[in-house]
Amino acid sequence: MDALISRLLVARKTGHAPPDLIDAVLEHLPRSLPSADCRAARDRLLREAAALIPGTPWRRAETLAALIQRFHNPVDDLRRLLWLAERTGVPLPRSTRQVFRILTDT
């Protein structure tokens, strides 16, 4: 944690925050939030990820559910959002129906 704080202080001084630093901070934040806030953060990230997918809400839900089952590394924006959603500590939905419910519950 001390290394993260040091990097944050350097970023503040230089005015430049590298993406990996932002991801590290985002990974640590949910640990201090109430579970309802973690769920809201997860759902927001899933909606952001769905917005990157063309098609109907159901088609987006199918695509996200399939990606959730097999993604491992944040290699693009979509998978990065899934990775961050996973880091909220709230389990990711496993079925298309669960994803669809999140995407359409606004």
Coordinates of N, CA and C in Angstrom, one line a residue:
M1 N 0.8 -1.2 0.0 CA 0.0 0.0 0.0 C 0.9 1.3 0.0
D2 N 2.0 1.2 0.7 CA 2.9 2.4 0.7 C 3.4 2.7 -0.7
A3 N 3.7 1.7 -1.5 CA 4.2 1.9 -2.8 C 3.1 2.6 -3.7
L4 N 1.8 2.2 -3.5 CA 0.7 2.8 -4.2 C 0.6 4.3 -3.8
I5 N 0.7 4.6 -2.5 CA 0.6 6.0 -2.0 C 1.7 6.8 -2.6
S6 N 2.9 6.2 -2.6 CA 4.1 6.9 -3.2 C 3.8 7.3 -4.7
R7 N 3.3 6.3 -5.4 CA 3.0 6.5 -6.8 C 1.9 7.6 -7.0
L8 N 0.9 7.6 -6.1 CA -0.1 8.6 -6.2 C 0.5 10.0 -5.9
L9 N 1.4 10.1 -5.0 CA 2.0 11.4 -4.7 C 2.8 11.9 -5.9
V10 N 3.5 11.0 -6.5 CA 4.3 11.4 -7.7 C 3.3 11.8 -8.9
A11 N 2.2 11.1 -9.0 CA 1.2 11.4 -10.0 C 0.7 12.8 -9.8
R12 N 0.4 13.1 -8.5 CA -0.1 14.4 -8.2 C 0.9 15.5 -8.5
K13 N 2.1 15.3 -8.2 CA 3.2 16.3 -8.4 C 3.4 16.5 -9.9
T14 N 3.4 15.4 -10.7 CA 3.7 15.5 -12.1 C 2.5 15.8 -13.0
G15 N 1.3 15.6 -12.4 CA 0.1 15.8 -13.2 C -0.2 14.7 -14.2
H16 N 0.5 13.5 -14.0 CA 0.3 12.4 -14.9 C 0.1 11.1 -14.1
A17 N -1.1 10.5 -14.4 CA -1.4 9.2 -13.7 C -1.5 8.1 -14.8
P18 N -0.5 7.2 -14.8 CA -0.6 6.1 -15.7 C -1.8 5.2 -15.5
P19 N -2.3 4.6 -16.6 CA -3.4 3.7 -16.5 C -3.3 2.6 -15.4
D20 N -2.1 2.0 -15.3 CA -1.9 0.9 -14.3 C -2.1 1.5 -12.9
L21 N -1.7 2.7 -12.7 CA -1.9 3.3 -11.3 C -3.3 3.5 -11.0
I22 N -4.1 4.0 -12.0 CA -5.5 4.2 -11.9 C -6.2 2.9 -11.6
D23 N -5.8 1.8 -12.3 CA -6.4 0.5 -12.1 C -6.1 0.0 -10.7
A24 N -4.9 0.2 -10.2 CA -4.5 -0.2 -8.9 C -5.3 0.5 -7.8
V25 N -5.5 1.8 -8.0 CA -6.3 2.5 -7.0 C -7.8 2.0 -7.1
L26 N -8.3 1.8 -8.3 CA -9.7 1.3 -8.4 C -9.8 0.0 -7.8
E27 N -8.8 -0.8 -7.9 CA -8.8 -2.2 -7.3 C -8.9 -2.1 -5.8
H28 N -8.3 -1.2 -5.2 CA -8.3 -1.1 -3.7 C -9.5 -0.4 -3.1
L29 N -10.1 0.5 -3.9 CA -11.2 1.3 -3.4 C -12.4 0.4 -2.9
P30 N -12.9 -0.5 -3.7 CA -14.1 -1.3 -3.2 C -13.9 -2.0 -1.9
R31 N -12.7 -2.2 -1.5 CA -12.6 -3.0 -0.2 C -13.1 -2.2 1.0
S32 N -13.2 -0.8 0.8 CA -13.6 0.0 1.9 C -15.0 0.5 1.8
L33 N -15.7 0.0 0.7 CA -17.1 0.5 0.5 C -18.1 -0.5 1.0
P34 N -19.3 0.0 1.4 CA -20.4 -0.9 1.8 C -20.8 -1.8 0.6
S35 N -21.3 -3.0 0.9 CA -21.6 -3.9 -0.2 C -22.6 -3.4 -1.2
A36 N -23.6 -2.5 -0.8 CA -24.5 -2.0 -1.8 C -23.8 -1.0 -2.8
D37 N -22.8 -0.3 -2.3 CA -22.0 0.5 -3.2 C -21.1 -0.3 -4.1
C38 N -20.6 -1.4 -3.6 CA -19.8 -2.3 -4.5 C -20.7 -2.9 -5.6
R39 N -21.9 -3.3 -5.2 CA -22.8 -3.8 -6.2 C -23.2 -2.8 -7.3
A40 N -23.4 -1.5 -6.8 CA -23.7 -0.4 -7.8 C -22.5 -0.2 -8.7
A41 N -21.3 -0.2 -8.1 CA -20.1 0.0 -8.9 C -20.0 -1.2 -10.0
R42 N -20.2 -2.4 -9.5 CA -20.1 -3.5 -10.5 C -21.1 -3.4 -11.6
D43 N -22.4 -3.0 -11.3 CA -23.4 -2.9 -12.3 C -23.1 -1.7 -13.2
R44 N -22.6 -0.6 -12.7 CA -22.2 0.5 -13.6 C -21.1 0.1 -14.6
L45 N -20.1 -0.7 -14.1 CA -19.0 -1.1 -15.0 C -19.6 -2.1 -16.0
L46 N -20.5 -2.9 -15.6 CA -21.1 -3.9 -16.6 C -21.9 -3.1 -17.7
R47 N -22.6 -2.1 -17.3 CA -23.3 -1.3 -18.2 C -22.4 -0.5 -19.2
E48 N -21.3 0.0 -18.6 CA -20.2 0.6 -19.5 C -19.7 -0.4 -20.5
A49 N -19.4 -1.6 -20.0 CA -18.9 -2.6 -20.9 C -20.0 -3.0 -22.0
A50 N -21.2 -3.1 -21.6 CA -22.3 -3.4 -22.6 C -22.4 -2.3 -23.6
A51 N -22.2 -1.1 -23.2 CA -22.2 0.0 -24.2 C -21.2 -0.1 -25.3
L52 N -20.2 -0.9 -25.1 CA -19.1 -1.1 -26.1 C -19.5 -2.2 -27.1
I53 N -20.6 -2.8 -26.9 CA -21.1 -4.0 -27.7 C -22.3 -3.5 -28.5
P54 N -22.2 -3.8 -29.8 CA -23.4 -3.4 -30.7 C -24.5 -4.4 -30.5
G55 N -25.7 -4.0 -30.8 CA -26.9 -4.9 -30.8 C -27.9 -4.5 -29.7
T56 N -28.9 -5.4 -29.6 CA -30.0 -5.2 -28.7 C -29.5 -5.4 -27.3
P57 N -30.2 -5.0 -26.3 CA -29.8 -5.3 -24.9 C -29.7 -6.8 -24.6
W58 N -30.5 -7.6 -25.2 CA -30.4 -9.1 -25.0 C -29.1 -9.6 -25.6
R59 N -28.8 -9.1 -26.8 CA -27.6 -9.5 -27.5 C -26.4 -9.1 -26.7
R60 N -26.4 -7.9 -26.2 CA -25.3 -7.4 -25.4 C -25.1 -8.3 -24.1
A61 N -26.3 -8.6 -23.5 CA -26.2 -9.5 -22.3 C -25.6 -10.9 -22.7
E62 N -26.0 -11.4 -23.8 CA -25.4 -12.7 -24.2 C -23.9 -12.6 -24.4
T63 N -23.5 -11.6 -25.1 CA -22.1 -11.4 -25.3 C -21.3 -11.2 -24.0
L64 N -21.8 -10.4 -23.1 CA -21.2 -10.1 -21.8 C -21.1 -11.4 -21.0
A65 N -22.2 -12.1 -20.9 CA -22.3 -13.4 -20.2 C -21.2 -14.4 -20.7
A66 N -21.1 -14.4 -22.0 CA -20.1 -15.3 -22.6 C -18.7 -14.9 -22.2
L67 N -18.4 -13.6 -22.3 CA -17.1 -13.0 -22.0 C -16.8 -13.2 -20.5
I68 N -17.8 -13.1 -19.6 CA -17.5 -13.3 -18.2 C -17.1 -14.7 -17.9
Q69 N -17.6 -15.6 -18.6 CA -17.3 -17.0 -18.5 C -15.8 -17.3 -18.8
R70 N -15.3 -16.5 -19.7 CA -13.9 -16.9 -20.3 C -12.9 -15.8 -20.2
F71 N -13.2 -14.6 -19.8 CA -12.1 -13.6 -19.9 C -11.1 -13.8 -18.7
H72 N -9.9 -13.5 -19.0 CA -8.8 -13.7 -17.9 C -8.0 -12.4 -17.8
N73 N -7.8 -11.7 -18.8 CA -6.9 -10.6 -18.8 C -7.6 -9.3 -19.4
P74 N -7.3 -8.2 -18.8 CA -7.9 -6.9 -19.4 C -7.1 -6.5 -20.6
V75 N -7.3 -7.2 -21.7 CA -6.5 -6.9 -22.9 C -7.2 -5.8 -23.8
D76 N -8.4 -5.4 -23.5 CA -9.0 -4.3 -24.3 C -10.0 -3.6 -23.3
D77 N -10.6 -2.5 -23.8 CA -11.5 -1.7 -22.9 C -12.6 -2.5 -22.3
L78 N -13.2 -3.4 -23.1 CA -14.3 -4.2 -22.7 C -13.9 -5.1 -21.5
R79 N -12.8 -5.9 -21.7 CA -12.4 -6.8 -20.7 C -11.8 -6.1 -19.5
R80 N -11.2 -4.9 -19.7 CA -10.8 -4.1 -18.6 C -11.9 -3.7 -17.7
L81 N -13.1 -3.3 -18.3 CA -14.3 -3.0 -17.5 C -14.8 -4.3 -16.7
L82 N -14.7 -5.4 -17.4 CA -15.1 -6.7 -16.7 C -14.1 -7.0 -15.5
W83 N -12.9 -6.7 -15.8 CA -11.8 -7.0 -14.8 C -12.1 -6.1 -13.6
L84 N -12.4 -4.8 -13.8 CA -12.7 -3.9 -12.7 C -14.0 -4.3 -12.0
A85 N -15.0 -4.7 -12.7 CA -16.2 -5.1 -12.1 C -16.0 -6.3 -11.2
E86 N -15.1 -7.2 -11.6 CA -14.8 -8.4 -10.8 C -14.1 -8.0 -9.5
R87 N -13.3 -6.9 -9.6 CA -12.5 -6.4 -8.4 C -13.4 -5.7 -7.4
T88 N -14.7 -5.5 -7.7 CA -15.5 -4.9 -6.7 C -15.8 -5.8 -5.5
G89 N -15.5 -7.1 -5.7 CA -15.8 -8.1 -4.6 C -17.2 -8.7 -4.7
V90 N -18.0 -8.1 -5.6 CA -19.4 -8.7 -5.8 C -19.3 -9.7 -6.9
P91 N -19.7 -10.9 -6.8 CA -19.6 -11.9 -7.9 C -20.3 -11.4 -9.2
L92 N -19.6 -11.7 -10.3 CA -20.1 -11.3 -11.5 C -21.3 -12.2 -11.9
P93 N -22.3 -11.7 -12.6 CA -23.4 -12.6 -13.0 C -22.9 -13.6 -13.9
R94 N -23.5 -14.8 -13.9 CA -23.0 -16.0 -14.6 C -24.0 -16.3 -15.8
S95 N -25.2 -15.7 -15.8 CA -26.1 -16.1 -16.9 C -26.5 -14.9 -17.7
T96 N -27.0 -15.1 -18.9 CA -27.4 -14.0 -19.8 C -28.6 -13.3 -19.1
R97 N -29.5 -14.0 -18.5 CA -30.6 -13.4 -17.8 C -30.2 -12.5 -16.7
Q98 N -29.2 -12.9 -15.9 CA -28.7 -12.0 -14.8 C -28.1 -10.8 -15.4
V99 N -27.3 -10.9 -16.4 CA -26.6 -9.7 -17.1 C -27.7 -8.8 -17.6
F100 N -28.7 -9.4 -18.3 CA -29.8 -8.6 -18.9 C -30.5 -7.8 -17.9
R101 N -30.8 -8.4 -16.7 CA -31.4 -7.7 -15.6 C -30.6 -6.5 -15.2
I102 N -29.3 -6.7 -15.1 CA -28.5 -5.5 -14.7 C -28.5 -4.5 -15.7
L103 N -28.4 -4.9 -17.0 CA -28.3 -3.9 -18.1 C -29.6 -3.1 -18.2
T104 N -30.7 -3.7 -17.9 CA -32.0 -3.0 -18.1 C -32.6 -2.4 -16.9
D105 N -31.9 -2.6 -15.7 CA -32.4 -2.0 -14.5 C -31.6 -0.7 -14.2
T106 N -32.2 0.4 -14.7 CA -31.6 1.7 -14.5 C -32.3 2.6 -13.6

